[in-house]
């Protein structure tokens, strides 16, 4: 098997850091406040752009999510 898993700290759409609080907590062991993404409506169109292999494994970053505010 040569399949690469998505990097959970990188946005599956642009590859930039997604600043996911849950991933920071997993990496550091330090408790984090609720993630910024819990207050965002990503919309079905934006979520549909996430590659199947990254769905539910890597968070969309704030920059990519900002386009979803009007959705």
Coordinates of N, CA, C and O in Angstrom, one line a residue:
X1 N 0.8 -1.2 0.0 CA 0.0 0.0 0.0 C 0.9 1.2 0.0 O 1.8 1.4 0.8
X2 N 0.6 2.1 -0.9 CA 1.3 3.4 -1.0 C 0.5 4.6 -0.8 O 0.9 5.7 -1.1
X3 N -0.7 4.4 -0.3 CA -1.6 5.6 -0.1 C -1.1 6.5 1.0 O -0.7 6.0 2.1
X4 N -1.1 7.8 0.7 CA -0.7 8.8 1.7 C -2.0 9.3 2.4 O -2.9 9.6 1.8
X5 N -1.9 9.3 3.7 CA -3.0 9.9 4.5 C -2.8 11.4 4.5 O -1.7 11.9 4.4
X6 N -4.0 12.1 4.5 CA -3.9 13.6 4.6 C -3.2 14.0 5.9 O -3.4 13.4 6.9
X7 N -2.5 15.2 5.8 CA -2.0 15.8 7.0 C -3.1 16.5 7.8 O -3.7 17.4 7.2
X8 N -3.4 16.0 9.0 CA -4.6 16.6 9.7 C -4.3 18.1 10.1 O -5.3 18.8 10.4
X9 N -3.1 18.5 10.0 CA -2.8 19.9 10.4 C -2.8 20.8 9.1 O -2.6 22.0 9.3
X10 N -3.1 20.3 8.0 CA -3.1 21.1 6.7 C -4.5 21.0 6.1 O -5.1 20.0 6.1
X11 N -4.9 22.2 5.5 CA -6.1 22.3 4.8 C -6.1 21.3 3.6 O -5.2 21.4 2.8
X12 N -7.1 20.5 3.4 CA -7.2 19.6 2.2 C -7.4 20.4 0.9 O -7.3 19.8 -0.1
X13 N -7.8 21.6 1.0 CA -8.0 22.4 -0.2 C -6.8 23.2 -0.7 O -6.6 23.2 -1.9
X14 N -6.1 23.8 0.2 CA -5.0 24.7 -0.2 C -3.6 24.2 0.3 O -2.6 24.7 -0.1
X15 N -3.6 23.3 1.3 CA -2.4 22.8 1.9 C -1.8 23.7 3.0 O -0.8 23.3 3.6
X16 N -2.4 24.8 3.3 CA -1.9 25.7 4.4 C -2.3 25.1 5.8 O -3.2 24.3 5.8
X17 N -1.7 25.6 6.8 CA -2.1 25.2 8.2 C -3.5 25.5 8.4 O -4.0 26.6 8.1
X18 N -4.2 24.6 9.0 CA -5.7 24.8 9.3 C -6.0 25.3 10.7 O -7.1 25.7 11.0
X19 N -5.0 25.4 11.5 CA -5.1 25.9 12.9 C -6.2 25.2 13.7 O -7.0 25.8 14.5
X20 N -6.3 23.9 13.5 CA -7.3 23.1 14.2 C -6.9 22.9 15.6 O -5.9 22.3 15.9
X21 N -7.8 23.3 16.5 CA -7.5 23.2 18.0 C -7.4 21.8 18.4 O -6.6 21.4 19.2
X22 N -8.2 20.9 17.8 CA -8.2 19.5 18.2 C -6.9 18.9 17.8 O -6.3 18.0 18.5
X23 N -6.3 19.3 16.6 CA -5.0 18.7 16.2 C -3.9 19.3 17.0 O -3.0 18.5 17.4
X24 N -4.0 20.5 17.4 CA -3.0 21.1 18.3 C -3.0 20.4 19.6 O -1.9 20.0 20.2
X25 N -4.2 20.1 20.2 CA -4.2 19.4 21.4 C -3.7 18.0 21.3 O -3.0 17.5 22.2
X26 N -4.0 17.3 20.2 CA -3.4 15.9 20.0 C -1.9 16.0 19.9 O -1.2 15.1 20.5
X27 N -1.4 16.9 19.2 CA 0.1 17.0 19.0 C 0.8 17.4 20.3 O 1.9 16.9 20.6
X28 N 0.2 18.4 21.1 CA 0.9 18.9 22.2 C 0.5 18.3 23.6 O 1.2 18.4 24.6
X29 N -0.7 17.7 23.6 CA -1.2 17.2 24.9 C -1.8 18.4 25.7 O -2.3 18.1 26.8
X30 N -1.8 19.6 25.3 CA -2.2 20.7 26.0 C -3.7 21.0 25.7 O -4.1 21.1 24.5
X31 N -4.6 21.1 26.7 CA -6.0 21.4 26.4 C -6.1 22.7 25.6 O -5.3 23.7 25.8
X32 N -7.1 22.7 24.7 CA -7.3 23.9 23.8 C -8.7 24.4 24.0 O -9.6 23.6 24.3
X33 N -9.0 25.6 23.7 CA -10.4 26.1 23.7 C -11.1 25.5 22.5 O -10.5 24.9 21.6
X34 N -12.4 25.6 22.5 CA -13.1 25.1 21.3 C -12.5 25.6 20.0 O -12.2 26.8 19.9
X35 N -12.5 24.8 19.0 CA -11.9 25.2 17.7 C -12.7 26.3 17.0 O -13.9 26.3 17.1
X36 N -12.0 27.2 16.3 CA -12.7 28.2 15.6 C -13.7 27.6 14.6 O -14.8 28.3 14.3
X37 N -13.5 26.4 14.1 CA -14.4 25.8 13.1 C -15.8 25.5 13.7 O -16.7 25.3 12.9
X38 N -15.9 25.4 15.0 CA -17.2 25.1 15.6 C -18.2 26.2 15.4 O -19.4 26.0 15.6
X39 N -17.7 27.4 15.0 CA -18.6 28.6 14.8 C -18.8 29.0 13.4 O -19.3 30.0 13.1
X40 N -18.4 28.1 12.4 CA -18.4 28.4 11.0 C -19.4 27.4 10.3 O -19.3 26.2 10.6
X41 N -20.2 27.9 9.4 CA -21.0 27.1 8.5 C -20.2 26.9 7.2 O -20.1 27.9 6.5
X42 N -19.7 25.8 7.0 CA -18.8 25.6 5.8 C -19.7 25.5 4.5 O -19.2 25.8 3.5
X43 N -20.9 25.0 4.6 CA -21.7 24.9 3.4 C -21.4 23.6 2.6 O -20.3 23.2 2.6
X44 N -22.4 23.1 2.0 CA -22.2 21.8 1.3 C -21.3 22.0 0.1 O -20.6 21.0 -0.3
X45 N -21.4 23.1 -0.6 CA -20.5 23.3 -1.8 C -19.0 23.2 -1.4 O -18.2 22.6 -2.1
X46 N -18.6 23.9 -0.4 CA -17.2 23.9 0.1 C -16.8 22.5 0.5 O -15.8 22.0 0.1
X47 N -17.7 21.9 1.3 CA -17.3 20.6 1.8 C -17.2 19.5 0.7 O -16.4 18.6 0.7
X48 N -18.0 19.7 -0.4 CA -17.9 18.8 -1.5 C -16.6 18.9 -2.3 O -16.2 18.0 -3.0
X49 N -15.9 20.0 -2.1 CA -14.6 20.2 -2.7 C -13.5 19.4 -2.0 O -12.4 19.3 -2.6
X50 N -13.7 19.0 -0.8 CA -12.7 18.2 -0.1 C -12.5 16.9 -0.7 O -13.5 16.1 -0.9
X51 N -11.3 16.5 -1.0 CA -11.1 15.2 -1.6 C -11.6 14.1 -0.7 O -11.5 14.2 0.5
X52 N -12.1 13.0 -1.3 CA -12.7 11.9 -0.5 C -11.7 11.4 0.5 O -12.1 11.1 1.6
X53 N -10.4 11.3 0.1 CA -9.5 10.7 1.1 C -9.2 11.6 2.3 O -8.6 11.1 3.3
X54 N -9.6 12.8 2.2 CA -9.3 13.8 3.4 C -10.6 14.1 4.2 O -10.5 14.7 5.2
X55 N -11.8 13.6 3.7 CA -13.0 13.9 4.4 C -13.0 13.3 5.8 O -12.6 12.2 6.0
X56 N -13.3 14.1 6.8 CA -13.4 13.8 8.2 C -12.0 13.5 8.7 O -11.9 12.9 9.8
X57 N -10.9 13.8 8.0 CA -9.5 13.6 8.5 C -8.7 14.9 8.6 O -7.7 14.9 9.3
X58 N -9.1 15.9 7.8 CA -8.3 17.1 7.8 C -9.3 18.3 7.7 O -10.2 18.3 6.9
X59 N -9.1 19.3 8.5 CA -10.0 20.5 8.6 C -9.6 21.5 7.5 O -8.5 21.7 7.2
X60 N -10.7 22.2 7.0 CA -10.5 23.3 6.1 C -9.9 24.5 6.9 O -10.3 24.7 8.0
X61 N -9.0 25.2 6.3 CA -8.4 26.4 7.0 C -9.3 27.6 7.0 O -10.3 27.7 6.2
X62 N -9.0 28.6 7.9 CA -9.9 29.8 8.0 C -10.0 30.5 6.6 O -11.0 31.1 6.3
X63 N -8.9 30.6 5.9 CA -8.9 31.3 4.6 C -9.8 30.7 3.6 O -10.6 31.4 3.0
X64 N -9.8 29.4 3.5 CA -10.7 28.7 2.6 C -12.2 28.8 3.1 O -13.1 28.9 2.3
X65 N -12.3 28.7 4.4 CA -13.7 28.7 5.0 C -14.3 30.1 4.9 O -15.5 30.2 4.9
X66 N -13.5 31.1 4.8 CA -14.0 32.5 4.8 C -14.9 32.7 3.6 O -15.8 33.5 3.6
X67 N -14.7 32.0 2.5 CA -15.5 32.0 1.3 C -16.9 31.4 1.5 O -17.8 31.6 0.8
X68 N -17.0 30.6 2.6 CA -18.2 29.9 2.9 C -19.2 30.7 3.7 O -20.3 30.3 3.9
X69 N -18.8 31.9 4.2 CA -19.7 32.7 5.1 C -20.9 33.1 4.4 O -22.0 33.2 5.0
X70 N -20.9 33.3 3.1 CA -22.1 33.7 2.4 C -22.9 32.5 1.9 O -24.0 32.7 1.4
X71 N -22.4 31.3 2.1 CA -23.1 30.1 1.6 C -24.2 29.7 2.6 O -24.3 30.1 3.7

